[in-house]
PDB file of C-alpha atoms in Angstrom:
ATOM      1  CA  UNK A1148     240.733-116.286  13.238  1.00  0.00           C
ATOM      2  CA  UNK A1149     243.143-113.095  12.241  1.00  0.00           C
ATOM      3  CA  UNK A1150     244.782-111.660  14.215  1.00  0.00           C
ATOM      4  CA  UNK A1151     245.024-107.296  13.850  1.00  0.00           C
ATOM      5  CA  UNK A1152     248.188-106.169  14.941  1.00  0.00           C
ATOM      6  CA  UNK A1153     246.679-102.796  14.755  1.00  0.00           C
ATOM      7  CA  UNK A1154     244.221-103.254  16.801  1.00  0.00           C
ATOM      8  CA  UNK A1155     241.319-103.256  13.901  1.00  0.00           C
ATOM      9  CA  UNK A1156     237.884-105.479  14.431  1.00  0.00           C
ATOM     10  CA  UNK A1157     236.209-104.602  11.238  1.00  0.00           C
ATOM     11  CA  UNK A1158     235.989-106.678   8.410  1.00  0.00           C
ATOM     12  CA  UNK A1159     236.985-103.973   6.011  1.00  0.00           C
ATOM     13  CA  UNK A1160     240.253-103.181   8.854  1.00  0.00           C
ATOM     14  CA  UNK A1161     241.166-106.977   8.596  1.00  0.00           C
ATOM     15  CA  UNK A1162     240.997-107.498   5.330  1.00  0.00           C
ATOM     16  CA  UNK A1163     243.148-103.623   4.804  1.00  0.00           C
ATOM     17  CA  UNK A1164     245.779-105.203   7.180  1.00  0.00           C
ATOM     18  CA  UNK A1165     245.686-108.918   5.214  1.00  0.00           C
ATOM     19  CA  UNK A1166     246.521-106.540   1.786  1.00  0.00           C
ATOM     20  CA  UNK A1167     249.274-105.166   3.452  1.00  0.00           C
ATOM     21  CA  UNK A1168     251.284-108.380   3.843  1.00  0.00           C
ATOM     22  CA  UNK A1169     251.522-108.592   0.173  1.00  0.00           C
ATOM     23  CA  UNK A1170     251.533-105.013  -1.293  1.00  0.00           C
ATOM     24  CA  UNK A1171     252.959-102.545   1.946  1.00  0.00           C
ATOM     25  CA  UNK A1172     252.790 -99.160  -0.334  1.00  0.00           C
ATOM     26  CA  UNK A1173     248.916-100.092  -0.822  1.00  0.00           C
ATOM     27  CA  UNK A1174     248.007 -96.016   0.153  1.00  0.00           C
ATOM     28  CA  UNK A1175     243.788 -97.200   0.202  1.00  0.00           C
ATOM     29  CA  UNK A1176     244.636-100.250   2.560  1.00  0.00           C
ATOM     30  CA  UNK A1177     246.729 -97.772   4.989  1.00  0.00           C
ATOM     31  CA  UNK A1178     243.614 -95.204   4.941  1.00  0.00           C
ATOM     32  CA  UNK A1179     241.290 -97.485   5.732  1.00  0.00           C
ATOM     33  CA  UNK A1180     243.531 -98.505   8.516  1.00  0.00           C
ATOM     34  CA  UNK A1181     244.465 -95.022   9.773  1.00  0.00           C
ATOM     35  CA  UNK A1182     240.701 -94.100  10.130  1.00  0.00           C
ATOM     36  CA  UNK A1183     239.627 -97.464  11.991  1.00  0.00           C
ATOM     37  CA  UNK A1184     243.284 -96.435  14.111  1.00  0.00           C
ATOM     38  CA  UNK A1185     240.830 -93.474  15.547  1.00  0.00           C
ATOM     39  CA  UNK A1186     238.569 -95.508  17.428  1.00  0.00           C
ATOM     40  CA  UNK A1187     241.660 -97.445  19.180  1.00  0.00           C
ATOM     41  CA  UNK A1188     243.739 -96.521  22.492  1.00  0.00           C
ATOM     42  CA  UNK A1189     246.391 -94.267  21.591  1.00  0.00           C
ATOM     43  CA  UNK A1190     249.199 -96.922  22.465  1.00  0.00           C
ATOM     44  CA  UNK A1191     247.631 -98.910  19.595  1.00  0.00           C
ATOM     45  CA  UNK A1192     247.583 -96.092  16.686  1.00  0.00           C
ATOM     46  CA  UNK A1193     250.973 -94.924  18.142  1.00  0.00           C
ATOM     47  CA  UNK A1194     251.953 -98.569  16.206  1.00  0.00           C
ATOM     48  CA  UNK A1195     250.157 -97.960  13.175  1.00  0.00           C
ATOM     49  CA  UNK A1196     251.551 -94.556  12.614  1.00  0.00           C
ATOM     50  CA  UNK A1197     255.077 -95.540  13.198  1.00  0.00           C
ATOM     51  CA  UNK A1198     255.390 -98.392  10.583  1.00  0.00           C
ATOM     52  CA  UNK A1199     253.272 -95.812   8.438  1.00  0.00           C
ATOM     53  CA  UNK A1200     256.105 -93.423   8.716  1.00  0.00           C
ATOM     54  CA  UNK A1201     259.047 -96.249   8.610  1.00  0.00           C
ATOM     55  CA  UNK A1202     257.354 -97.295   5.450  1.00  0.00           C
ATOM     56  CA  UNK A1203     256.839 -93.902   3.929  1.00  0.00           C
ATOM     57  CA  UNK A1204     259.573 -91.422   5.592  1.00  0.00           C
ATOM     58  CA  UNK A1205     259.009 -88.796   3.006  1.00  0.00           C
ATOM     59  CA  UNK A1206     255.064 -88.666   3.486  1.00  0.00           C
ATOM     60  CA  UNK A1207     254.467 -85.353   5.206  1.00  0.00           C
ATOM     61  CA  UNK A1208     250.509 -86.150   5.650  1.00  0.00           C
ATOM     62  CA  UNK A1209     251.933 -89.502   7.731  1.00  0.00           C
ATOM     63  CA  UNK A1210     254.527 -87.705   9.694  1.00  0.00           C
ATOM     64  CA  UNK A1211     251.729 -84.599  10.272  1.00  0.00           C
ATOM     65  CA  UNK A1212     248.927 -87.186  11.609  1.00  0.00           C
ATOM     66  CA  UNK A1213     251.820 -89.051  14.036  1.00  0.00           C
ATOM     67  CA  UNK A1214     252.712 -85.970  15.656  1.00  0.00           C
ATOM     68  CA  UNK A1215     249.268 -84.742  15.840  1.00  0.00           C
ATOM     69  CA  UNK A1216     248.201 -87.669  17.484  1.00  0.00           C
ATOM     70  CA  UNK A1217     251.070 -87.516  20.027  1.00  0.00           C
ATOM     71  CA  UNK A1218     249.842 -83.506  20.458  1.00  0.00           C
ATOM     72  CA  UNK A1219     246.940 -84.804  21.525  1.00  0.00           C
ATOM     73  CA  UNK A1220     248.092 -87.021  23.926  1.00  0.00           C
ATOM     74  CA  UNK A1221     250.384 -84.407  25.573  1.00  0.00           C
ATOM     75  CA  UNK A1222     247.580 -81.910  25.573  1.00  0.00           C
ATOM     76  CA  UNK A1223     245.427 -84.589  27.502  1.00  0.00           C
ATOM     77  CA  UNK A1224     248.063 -85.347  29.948  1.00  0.00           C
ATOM     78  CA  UNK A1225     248.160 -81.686  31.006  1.00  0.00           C
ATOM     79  CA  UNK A1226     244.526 -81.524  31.331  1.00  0.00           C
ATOM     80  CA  UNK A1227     245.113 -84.192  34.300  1.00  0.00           C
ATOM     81  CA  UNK A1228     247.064 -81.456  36.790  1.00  0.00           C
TER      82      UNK A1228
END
């Protein structure tokens, strides 16, 4: 059995992840990975983004999704009061 440290339960997200190990700049492996990220808590994307942006520091699109998503979670916390 794999184990996702991402947080993925597809076959398509495992087998993304398993690519990964070997080639970390594969772009299509970190897509797929990103868009199965959406369905997940936010404390489990929040992962996924930042070793996307540790591994690609110079990718706008990366850096623009990680703060959206943490936008989003700020935006939801003020909904709360």
């Amino acid at each position: 059995m794999v184990v996702s440290h991402f947080g993925v339960k597809t076959e398509r997200g495992i087998k993304a992840e398993l690519r990964l190990q070997h080639h970390p700049y594969d772009t299509e492996s970190w897509g797929v990975l990103i868009r199965e990220a959406q369905n997940t808590p936010l404390e489990t994307s929040r992962v996924l983004c930042e070793k996307l942006v540790r591994r690609f520091p110079n990718a706008g699109r990366y850096w623009r999704l990680y703060i959206e998503q943490e936008v989003f979670r700020i935006c939801s916390l003020f909904k709360l009061c």
